[in-house]
Structures are given as C-alpha cells and as structure tokens.
Amino acid sequence: MNTIVPLVDLKAQYERIGPEIDAAMRRVVESTGFILGPEVREFEDAFAEYCGVRHCVSVASGTSAIELALRALDVGPGDEVITVAHTFIATAEAISAVGAKPVFVDIDPISYTMDPALMDAAINDNTRAVIPVHLYGQPADMTRIVEIAAHHGIAVIEDAAQAHGAEWRGVRTGALGDVGCFSFYPGKNLGAYGDAGAVVTDSDDVAEQIRSLRNHGRQAKYLHDQIGFGLRMDAIQAAILNAKLPHLDDWIQQRNQVAQQYDTLLAGFDLARPVVSAHALHGWHLYVVRTTMRDALLSALQEQGIGAGIHYPVPLHLQPAYASLGYRSGDLPVTEQVAETCLSLPIYPEMTTCQIELVVDVYESATHALAVSTT
Ligand SMILES: *Cc1c(COP(=O)(O)O)cnc(C)c1O
C-alpha cells in the first residue's frame, strides 16, 4: 500500500517555502564558506534570541549537543546523570559517551515526562546532572525539576530535541535549565537538510567551552589549548535554518490546530488522548495516543496507507545496549506500560482537515474490525 498520509511530510513544507530554501543554499554555495562562518553566526544569534538566552552554540547534531553540554559541565567517569528511559536512545548515549552512568527514572503517566519525585529519590553523592526530556514537544515539570536540582546542587540539561518553541510558564524550552540541547534532524519541529544541533545557555563559560570543544579545542587557527572534537554545524544547514526559523511559530500554531482537530474527532473513542500540562505550551512534535490494541491498530493503519509510528517501543533500560546496567522488566512500570500502548498519529503543519479526518476514519474502522474479530 502506498502512503496516503505520511507521519511527517517534509515535501509539503518544501512546496510552501521552496524558493526561500533554494536561495539560502545558493548563497552558501556561491560564498564557498561551507563550515561555520556568517550564516552559522546569524543562526546562532537568531536562535539564542528566539529561546530567550544569551548564547547559542551550533553543533553537528542533537546528540553532540548533549554530549558537549555534559563535557562543558565537566561530567565524566564516576558521575551519575539522571534521565528517563522513555526517550530516543541519544539522550542516554550522550551520557555514556562522556563515561558517566545513566540512571533511569520513571515518567509521569499523564505527561509522559520525568516524574520529579522519582528524580529526587534517585539523587546520591555521585549525581552530577539531570536530563529531563520534553517528550513529544511537551515540557517536563521544570518548576519542580529545577527546584530539586538547585537544592542538591546538580545541573539541569534540557533535552529539547522535540520541543523547539514549546514553553513552560511562558519561558521557552532551552531557557528553563542551565543548558538546553536542540536537534535539527530533518523531521524535528525545526529541521535542517541533514544532521545539525545546538546548545543554548546563559552561561558565558559553558558557551565558550562548547565553542572550543566543537572545533578541535581551537583557540586560534593553529593553536589548540585542549583536545576537542570535529562537531561543527555546516553553513548549508545554518542557511536552511535561517530560512525556516521565521516560520517556526506559525508551524507550531498549525501543529496545535491539528492536535485540536484530533482531540475533537477522537473524543469518545476508547483511547487516551494527549493531555497538555497546566503550565505548558505544547510544541506538538508528535500526537501520541494510548490504546491496548496498539500493535493491531498500527498494522491496520499502515496497511491503509496511514504513516503511524511508535515512540518508543523498547524503553532504554530494557535495550540490549544497556544490559550491563542491570535493569529488569518491571523496574519502570509506567515507562513500560506507555511503551506497550503508545501510538503516534501523523502530524505536521501542512496537514489538511481532510487528511486528519481520513486518519480518524481509518482508525475508527480498524477498531471496529478488531472488536468484531475478538468477539
Ligand atoms: C532526535 C532526538 C535526539 C538526537 O538528536 P540528533 O540530532 O538525531 O542527534 C535526542 N533526544 C531526543 C529526545 C530526540 O528526539
């Protein structure tokens, strides 16, 4: 079956702003400045202002953003970093990459983000930082998380890879903790045409350290005062992001409208719809419902050409890659239950009412077919 409604539709976005993208790419090609340079600087300034922080340092990906944030805060071997298991593996990989140990805590069953009480309980003498994930575009409970972290003197690094433009009590993600990490992977709310990421912070020291680390520890052209990495953003990605950033708020607004239409059309269905926290402005990166018939519904939707997905089917504490940490099934009951029942429906700014209705129609007939087949 061909895809009728994809999970994300980057082609539809390009059809709307193609000339702006083409001009941005041509600018870079004609300048022949492909790494860092004025486009990158312009994007960093614009994105820092957008987030409401003093500094933005662009890097090669969201994963490297988290890794460099941890390095800049001097987190390393022997240290523990608290995060969640219901996220993309990159959150934990970055912790492992610096030699620290990821400590997974369970999530809140309504917001699907870190449960602050469990974070508090997991803090010990080795804990150096906490990485809440603003999953699906919804900010974690940053009031409590920042309060608890401050009380214990540990750093807060936001994984905002899915939450560009989302807000908590009127403050944009990235500006809520000590350091904010963004991904511009093509399918994210603000996406490049390849890998790209950024770190945002109010700290001069952290920004300066990441600026050095991403560029081989370079102080001057041939002078390196520390051993760094090759994790810069390239100018084509920055030019594309410069073209897209002015549209971001409209896109989030349009995503919000798609979510509202789903909410209306799915009311009365036997499923759990997303719940927006009282203090949150949701970025609607994903529209995720929960249903006990998840696997059967996913196949039915896909067979009918609807690009549904699962974010994420196997929690990190149960991934083979993390077997050595010794977690077992049952350790994070909410995370495990959400992993078994969550289903992501298509959402993107250009999605039409017709397409939304089609997704809901297919969903409805699939649930009826399944109900008949099980009675
Ligand atoms: C996409 C993503 C990342 C990693 O970003 P990359 O740019 O792909 O390296 C990290 N955390 C979360 C929650 C993500 O969704």
Short mmCIF file of C-alpha atoms and ligand atoms in Angstrom, two decimals:
data_model
loop_
_atom_site.label_atom_id
_atom_site.label_comp_id
_atom_site.label_asym_id
_atom_site.label_seq_id
_atom_site.Cartn_x
_atom_site.Cartn_y
_atom_site.Cartn_z
CA MET A 1 0.00 0.00 0.00
CA ASN A 2 1.28 3.45 -0.87
CA THR A 3 1.45 6.02 1.88
CA ILE A 4 -1.60 8.30 1.69
CA VAL A 5 -0.93 10.33 4.84
CA PRO A 6 2.71 10.19 6.00
CA LEU A 7 3.80 10.56 9.65
CA VAL A 8 5.66 13.75 8.64
CA ASP A 9 5.60 15.44 5.23
CA LEU A 10 8.78 17.39 4.51
CA LYS A 11 7.84 17.58 0.85
CA ALA A 12 4.73 19.61 1.70
CA GLN A 13 6.90 22.03 3.67
CA TYR A 14 9.34 22.40 0.77
CA GLU A 15 6.47 23.08 -1.60
CA ARG A 16 5.49 26.06 0.57
CA ILE A 17 8.90 27.65 1.14
CA GLY A 18 11.00 26.16 -1.70
CA PRO A 19 12.26 29.48 -3.15
CA GLU A 20 13.48 30.63 0.29
CA ILE A 21 15.34 27.35 0.81
CA ASP A 22 16.85 27.39 -2.69
CA ALA A 23 18.08 30.97 -2.26
CA ALA A 24 19.61 30.12 1.13
CA MET A 25 21.51 27.15 -0.26
CA ARG A 26 22.68 29.09 -3.29
CA ARG A 27 24.03 31.86 -1.00
CA VAL A 28 26.29 29.35 0.72
CA VAL A 29 27.43 27.64 -2.47
CA GLU A 30 28.33 31.00 -4.02
CA SER A 31 30.18 32.12 -0.88
CA THR A 32 32.14 28.81 -0.78
CA GLY A 33 32.26 29.13 3.00
CA PHE A 34 30.91 25.73 3.98
CA ILE A 35 31.86 25.29 7.64
CA LEU A 36 30.87 27.81 10.35
CA GLY A 37 31.04 31.41 9.00
CA PRO A 38 28.42 34.20 8.79
CA GLU A 39 25.33 32.03 8.13
CA VAL A 40 26.12 29.95 11.21
CA ARG A 41 26.73 33.03 13.33
CA GLU A 42 23.48 34.59 12.12
CA PHE A 43 21.53 31.48 13.02
CA GLU A 44 23.15 31.25 16.46
CA ASP A 45 22.21 34.86 17.22
CA ALA A 46 18.65 34.42 15.95
CA PHE A 47 18.07 31.13 17.79
CA ALA A 48 19.51 32.47 21.07
CA GLU A 49 17.10 35.39 20.81
CA TYR A 50 14.23 33.05 19.93
CA CYS A 51 14.90 30.92 23.02
CA GLY A 52 15.45 33.97 25.24
CA VAL A 53 19.01 33.10 26.26
CA ARG A 54 22.38 34.86 25.89
CA HIS A 55 24.21 32.19 23.89
CA CYS A 56 23.54 29.62 21.20
CA VAL A 57 26.40 27.42 20.02
CA SER A 58 25.56 25.34 16.98
CA VAL A 59 26.93 21.80 16.73
CA ALA A 60 26.77 18.76 14.46
CA SER A 61 23.64 17.08 15.93
CA GLY A 62 21.31 16.90 18.92
CA THR A 63 23.32 14.00 20.29
CA SER A 64 26.56 16.01 20.16
CA ALA A 65 24.74 18.95 21.77
CA ILE A 66 24.00 16.82 24.86
CA GLU A 67 27.45 15.26 24.86
CA LEU A 68 29.23 18.63 24.67
CA ALA A 69 26.92 20.11 27.32
CA LEU A 70 27.95 17.31 29.69
CA ARG A 71 31.64 17.81 28.85
CA ALA A 72 31.39 21.56 29.37
CA LEU A 73 29.92 20.88 32.83
CA ASP A 74 32.83 18.51 33.49
CA VAL A 75 30.64 15.42 33.86
CA GLY A 76 32.64 12.23 33.33
CA PRO A 77 33.65 8.80 34.68
CA GLY A 78 32.34 8.05 38.16
CA ASP A 79 29.46 10.52 37.76
CA GLU A 80 25.78 9.67 37.51
CA VAL A 81 23.27 11.51 35.35
CA ILE A 82 19.56 11.05 35.92
CA THR A 83 17.28 10.81 32.89
CA VAL A 84 14.27 8.89 31.59
CA ALA A 85 14.08 5.59 29.69
CA HIS A 86 11.07 6.67 27.61
CA THR A 87 13.02 8.68 25.03
CA PHE A 88 15.21 8.29 21.96
CA ILE A 89 18.44 6.45 22.84
CA ALA A 90 20.59 9.52 22.03
CA THR A 91 19.73 11.06 25.43
CA ALA A 92 21.45 8.19 27.24
CA GLU A 93 24.16 7.66 24.61
CA ALA A 94 25.50 11.15 25.26
CA ILE A 95 25.81 10.32 28.98
CA SER A 96 27.65 7.08 28.15
CA ALA A 97 29.87 8.89 25.63
CA VAL A 98 31.41 11.05 28.37
CA GLY A 99 31.95 7.98 30.56
CA ALA A 100 29.20 8.78 33.07
CA LYS A 101 26.40 6.41 34.12
CA PRO A 102 22.80 6.97 33.04
CA VAL A 103 20.31 6.47 35.87
CA PHE A 104 16.79 5.94 34.56
CA VAL A 105 13.74 7.12 36.50
CA ASP A 106 10.10 6.52 35.67
CA ILE A 107 7.79 9.02 33.98
CA ASP A 108 4.53 10.65 34.94
CA PRO A 109 1.61 8.65 33.44
CA ILE A 110 -0.17 11.78 32.14
CA SER A 111 2.61 13.97 30.70
CA TYR A 112 4.99 11.07 29.81
CA THR A 113 7.86 13.21 31.12
CA MET A 114 10.20 12.73 34.11
CA ASP A 115 8.48 12.24 37.49
CA PRO A 116 10.20 14.87 39.70
CA ALA A 117 9.62 12.90 42.93
CA LEU A 118 11.43 9.89 41.47
CA MET A 119 14.24 12.15 40.27
CA ASP A 120 14.59 13.46 43.83
CA ALA A 121 14.73 9.91 45.20
CA ALA A 122 17.44 8.88 42.70
CA ILE A 123 19.91 11.63 43.67
CA ASN A 124 23.04 10.47 45.56
CA ASP A 125 26.59 11.77 46.13
CA ASN A 126 27.64 10.78 42.59
CA THR A 127 24.79 12.58 40.83
CA ARG A 128 26.10 15.50 38.79
CA ALA A 129 23.26 16.36 36.43
CA VAL A 130 19.70 15.61 35.39
CA ILE A 131 18.45 15.49 31.79
CA PRO A 132 14.67 15.89 31.57
CA VAL A 133 13.29 15.23 28.08
CA HIS A 134 10.49 17.45 26.74
CA LEU A 135 8.98 14.46 25.00
CA TYR A 136 6.64 14.80 22.01
CA GLY A 137 7.00 18.60 22.39
CA GLN A 138 5.61 18.82 25.94
CA PRO A 139 7.92 20.43 28.53
CA ALA A 140 8.67 18.35 31.63
CA ASP A 141 7.68 19.80 35.03
CA MET A 142 10.58 22.24 35.04
CA THR A 143 9.42 24.10 38.15
CA ARG A 144 9.91 21.05 40.36
CA ILE A 145 12.92 19.68 38.49
CA VAL A 146 14.86 22.96 38.70
CA GLU A 147 13.89 23.36 42.38
CA ILE A 148 15.09 19.86 43.31
CA ALA A 149 18.28 20.20 41.26
CA ALA A 150 19.11 23.55 42.88
CA HIS A 151 18.53 22.07 46.33
CA HIS A 152 21.07 19.30 45.60
CA GLY A 153 23.49 21.46 43.59
CA ILE A 154 23.20 19.46 40.36
CA ALA A 155 22.98 20.81 36.82
CA VAL A 156 19.85 20.70 34.64
CA ILE A 157 20.40 19.91 30.95
CA GLU A 158 17.19 20.05 28.91
CA ASP A 159 16.79 17.57 26.08
CA ALA A 160 14.64 19.88 23.94
CA ALA A 161 15.24 17.93 20.72
CA GLN A 162 11.47 17.54 20.26
CA ALA A 163 10.35 20.81 21.80
CA HIS A 164 11.51 23.85 19.79
CA GLY A 165 9.29 26.78 20.69
CA ALA A 166 7.41 24.99 23.48
CA GLU A 167 7.02 26.89 26.75
CA TRP A 168 6.75 26.26 30.47
CA ARG A 169 5.15 29.09 32.43
CA GLY A 170 5.79 31.42 29.50
CA VAL A 171 9.51 30.58 29.22
CA ARG A 172 10.76 28.83 26.10
CA THR A 173 12.41 25.42 26.34
CA GLY A 174 16.17 25.68 26.40
CA ALA A 175 15.94 28.69 28.74
CA LEU A 176 14.48 26.68 31.63
CA GLY A 177 17.56 24.78 32.86
CA ASP A 178 21.29 25.50 32.91
CA VAL A 179 21.83 24.29 29.35
CA GLY A 180 19.33 23.46 26.61
CA CYS A 181 20.03 20.98 23.80
CA PHE A 182 18.29 21.01 20.43
CA SER A 183 18.32 18.73 17.41
CA PHE A 184 17.62 19.97 13.90
CA TYR A 185 17.30 16.46 12.49
CA PRO A 186 15.13 16.87 9.34
CA GLY A 187 11.88 15.60 10.89
CA LYS A 188 12.04 17.75 14.04
CA ASN A 189 9.83 20.85 14.50
CA LEU A 190 12.73 22.92 13.14
CA GLY A 191 14.66 20.66 10.80
CA ALA A 192 17.79 21.05 8.67
CA TYR A 193 18.54 19.08 5.49
CA GLY A 194 20.95 16.80 7.29
CA ASP A 195 22.28 16.45 10.84
CA ALA A 196 22.54 19.58 12.97
CA GLY A 197 22.03 20.66 16.57
CA ALA A 198 22.59 23.46 19.07
CA VAL A 199 23.27 24.18 22.70
CA VAL A 200 21.70 27.25 24.31
CA THR A 201 22.69 28.72 27.67
CA ASP A 202 23.02 31.90 29.71
CA SER A 203 26.42 30.79 30.98
CA ASP A 204 29.40 32.52 29.31
CA ASP A 205 31.72 29.72 30.49
CA VAL A 206 29.62 26.86 29.15
CA ALA A 207 29.12 28.60 25.80
CA GLU A 208 32.83 29.37 25.44
CA GLN A 209 33.84 25.82 26.36
CA ILE A 210 31.41 24.27 23.84
CA ARG A 211 32.58 26.71 21.14
CA SER A 212 36.10 25.42 21.71
CA LEU A 213 35.23 21.71 22.07
CA ARG A 214 33.12 21.56 18.89
CA ASN A 215 36.04 22.97 16.88
CA HIS A 216 39.05 20.81 17.88
CA GLY A 217 39.79 22.77 21.04
CA ARG A 218 40.91 25.57 18.80
CA GLN A 219 41.90 28.90 20.31
CA ALA A 220 43.41 30.37 17.14
CA LYS A 221 43.92 28.88 13.69
CA TYR A 222 46.94 26.74 14.58
CA LEU A 223 46.67 26.85 18.36
CA HIS A 224 44.71 24.21 20.28
CA ASP A 225 44.54 24.65 24.03
CA GLN A 226 42.61 21.45 24.69
CA ILE A 227 41.72 18.22 22.90
CA GLY A 228 38.36 18.77 21.26
CA PHE A 229 36.15 17.31 18.55
CA GLY A 230 35.02 17.94 14.99
CA LEU A 231 31.37 18.63 15.78
CA ARG A 232 30.57 21.88 13.94
CA MET A 233 27.42 22.79 12.08
CA ASP A 234 27.90 23.39 8.37
CA ALA A 235 26.81 26.58 6.64
CA ILE A 236 24.22 24.99 4.34
CA GLN A 237 22.34 23.67 7.36
CA ALA A 238 22.55 27.08 9.05
CA ALA A 239 21.27 28.84 5.90
CA ILE A 240 18.29 26.45 5.72
CA LEU A 241 17.57 27.01 9.41
CA ASN A 242 17.81 30.78 8.88
CA ALA A 243 15.14 30.45 6.19
CA LYS A 244 12.91 28.27 8.37
CA LEU A 245 13.19 29.91 11.81
CA PRO A 246 10.86 32.86 10.97
CA HIS A 247 8.13 30.27 10.20
CA LEU A 248 8.54 28.22 13.37
CA ASP A 249 5.86 29.90 15.49
CA ASP A 250 3.28 29.61 12.69
CA TRP A 251 4.17 25.95 12.24
CA ILE A 252 3.74 25.27 15.95
CA GLN A 253 0.39 27.05 15.84
CA GLN A 254 -0.65 24.89 12.88
CA ARG A 255 0.50 21.74 14.67
CA ASN A 256 -1.62 22.85 17.63
CA GLN A 257 -4.64 23.16 15.32
CA VAL A 258 -4.08 19.64 14.00
CA ALA A 259 -3.89 18.38 17.61
CA GLN A 260 -7.13 20.17 18.46
CA GLN A 261 -8.92 18.62 15.49
CA TYR A 262 -7.72 15.18 16.51
CA ASP A 263 -8.92 15.86 20.06
CA THR A 264 -12.40 16.74 18.80
CA LEU A 265 -12.69 13.86 16.33
CA LEU A 266 -11.28 11.25 18.72
CA ALA A 267 -13.44 12.26 21.70
CA GLY A 268 -15.48 9.25 22.77
CA PHE A 269 -13.03 6.75 21.30
CA ASP A 270 -11.65 4.08 23.63
CA LEU A 271 -8.16 5.59 23.86
CA ALA A 272 -6.11 8.03 25.94
CA ARG A 273 -5.58 11.34 24.15
CA PRO A 274 -2.58 13.59 24.94
CA VAL A 275 -3.03 15.85 27.96
CA VAL A 276 -1.38 19.29 27.97
CA SER A 277 0.05 20.19 31.39
CA ALA A 278 -1.44 23.28 33.06
CA HIS A 279 1.69 25.42 32.65
CA ALA A 280 2.77 24.17 29.23
CA LEU A 281 2.61 25.47 25.71
CA HIS A 282 2.93 22.19 23.80
CA GLY A 283 5.17 22.10 20.70
CA TRP A 284 3.20 19.17 19.21
CA HIS A 285 6.17 17.42 17.66
CA LEU A 286 4.12 14.22 17.91
CA TYR A 287 0.46 13.45 18.60
CA VAL A 288 0.54 10.27 20.69
CA VAL A 289 -2.48 8.30 21.86
CA ARG A 290 -2.54 5.18 24.01
CA THR A 291 -4.58 2.06 23.33
CA THR A 292 -4.41 -1.55 24.48
CA MET A 293 -4.91 -2.64 20.84
CA ARG A 294 -1.80 -0.75 19.75
CA ASP A 295 0.02 -3.36 17.67
CA ALA A 296 -3.07 -4.42 15.71
CA LEU A 297 -4.09 -0.80 15.12
CA LEU A 298 -0.60 0.15 13.96
CA SER A 299 -0.62 -2.60 11.32
CA ALA A 300 -4.15 -1.74 10.24
CA LEU A 301 -3.28 1.96 9.84
CA GLN A 302 -0.10 1.18 7.93
CA GLU A 303 -1.94 -1.26 5.66
CA GLN A 304 -4.36 1.55 4.77
CA GLY A 305 -1.54 3.95 3.92
CA ILE A 306 -1.52 5.92 7.17
CA GLY A 307 2.01 6.58 8.44
CA ALA A 308 1.55 5.85 12.13
CA GLY A 309 4.54 5.04 14.37
CA ILE A 310 5.70 4.15 17.88
CA HIS A 311 7.82 6.48 20.02
CA TYR A 312 9.23 4.34 21.60
CA PRO A 313 8.51 0.60 21.66
CA VAL A 314 11.53 -0.54 23.72
CA PRO A 315 12.46 1.63 26.72
CA LEU A 316 16.16 2.36 27.16
CA HIS A 317 16.54 0.40 30.42
CA LEU A 318 15.49 -2.75 28.50
CA GLN A 319 17.66 -2.14 25.42
CA PRO A 320 20.36 -4.78 24.84
CA ALA A 321 22.91 -1.94 24.61
CA TYR A 322 22.19 -1.11 28.27
CA ALA A 323 22.02 -4.68 29.59
CA SER A 324 25.16 -4.07 31.66
CA LEU A 325 23.29 -1.55 33.83
CA GLY A 326 21.30 -4.46 35.25
CA TYR A 327 17.75 -3.15 34.89
CA ARG A 328 14.92 -5.67 34.61
CA SER A 329 11.46 -5.66 33.20
CA GLY A 330 9.14 -4.23 35.89
CA ASP A 331 11.70 -1.69 37.17
CA LEU A 332 9.98 1.27 35.46
CA PRO A 333 6.30 0.25 35.34
CA VAL A 334 4.83 3.46 33.86
CA THR A 335 7.51 3.67 31.17
CA GLU A 336 6.94 0.02 30.24
CA GLN A 337 3.16 0.41 30.08
CA VAL A 338 3.42 3.51 27.89
CA ALA A 339 5.93 1.75 25.61
CA GLU A 340 3.42 -1.07 25.08
CA THR A 341 0.42 1.13 24.36
CA CYS A 342 1.61 4.37 22.69
CA LEU A 343 0.78 5.12 19.07
CA SER A 344 1.90 8.22 17.15
CA LEU A 345 -0.55 9.56 14.57
CA PRO A 346 0.57 11.72 11.62
CA ILE A 347 1.07 15.40 12.48
CA TYR A 348 2.74 18.22 10.53
CA PRO A 349 1.88 21.89 9.96
CA GLU A 350 0.63 21.41 6.38
CA MET A 351 -1.77 18.58 7.33
CA THR A 352 -5.26 19.29 5.97
CA THR A 353 -8.61 18.72 7.68
CA CYS A 354 -9.33 16.08 5.02
CA GLN A 355 -6.19 14.19 5.92
CA ILE A 356 -6.96 14.39 9.66
CA GLU A 357 -10.49 13.07 9.03
CA LEU A 358 -9.10 10.27 6.91
CA VAL A 359 -6.71 9.17 9.67
CA VAL A 360 -9.57 9.17 12.18
CA ASP A 361 -11.90 7.27 9.78
CA VAL A 362 -9.31 4.58 9.16
CA TYR A 363 -8.60 4.39 12.91
CA GLU A 364 -12.31 4.02 13.65
CA SER A 365 -12.98 1.29 11.10
CA ALA A 366 -9.87 -0.57 12.25
CA THR A 367 -11.07 -0.54 15.89
CA HIS A 368 -14.48 -1.86 14.76
CA ALA A 369 -12.89 -4.60 12.68
CA LEU A 370 -10.72 -5.59 15.65
CA ALA A 371 -13.68 -5.56 18.05
CA VAL A 372 -15.59 -7.88 15.70
CA SER A 373 -12.64 -10.22 15.25
CA THR A 374 -12.15 -10.62 19.01
CA THR A 375 -15.82 -11.35 19.87
C1 LIG B 1 16.20 13.49 17.88
C2 LIG B 1 16.49 13.35 19.33
C3 LIG B 1 17.80 13.40 19.85
C4 LIG B 1 19.03 13.35 19.00
O1 LIG B 1 19.15 14.28 18.02
P1 LIG B 1 20.06 14.00 16.73
O2 LIG B 1 20.10 15.33 16.07
O3 LIG B 1 19.37 12.96 15.91
O4 LIG B 1 21.40 13.55 17.20
C5 LIG B 1 17.97 13.40 21.22
N1 LIG B 1 16.92 13.32 22.05
C6 LIG B 1 15.65 13.25 21.61
C7 LIG B 1 14.53 13.18 22.59
C8 LIG B 1 15.39 13.24 20.23
O5 LIG B 1 14.12 13.14 19.79
#
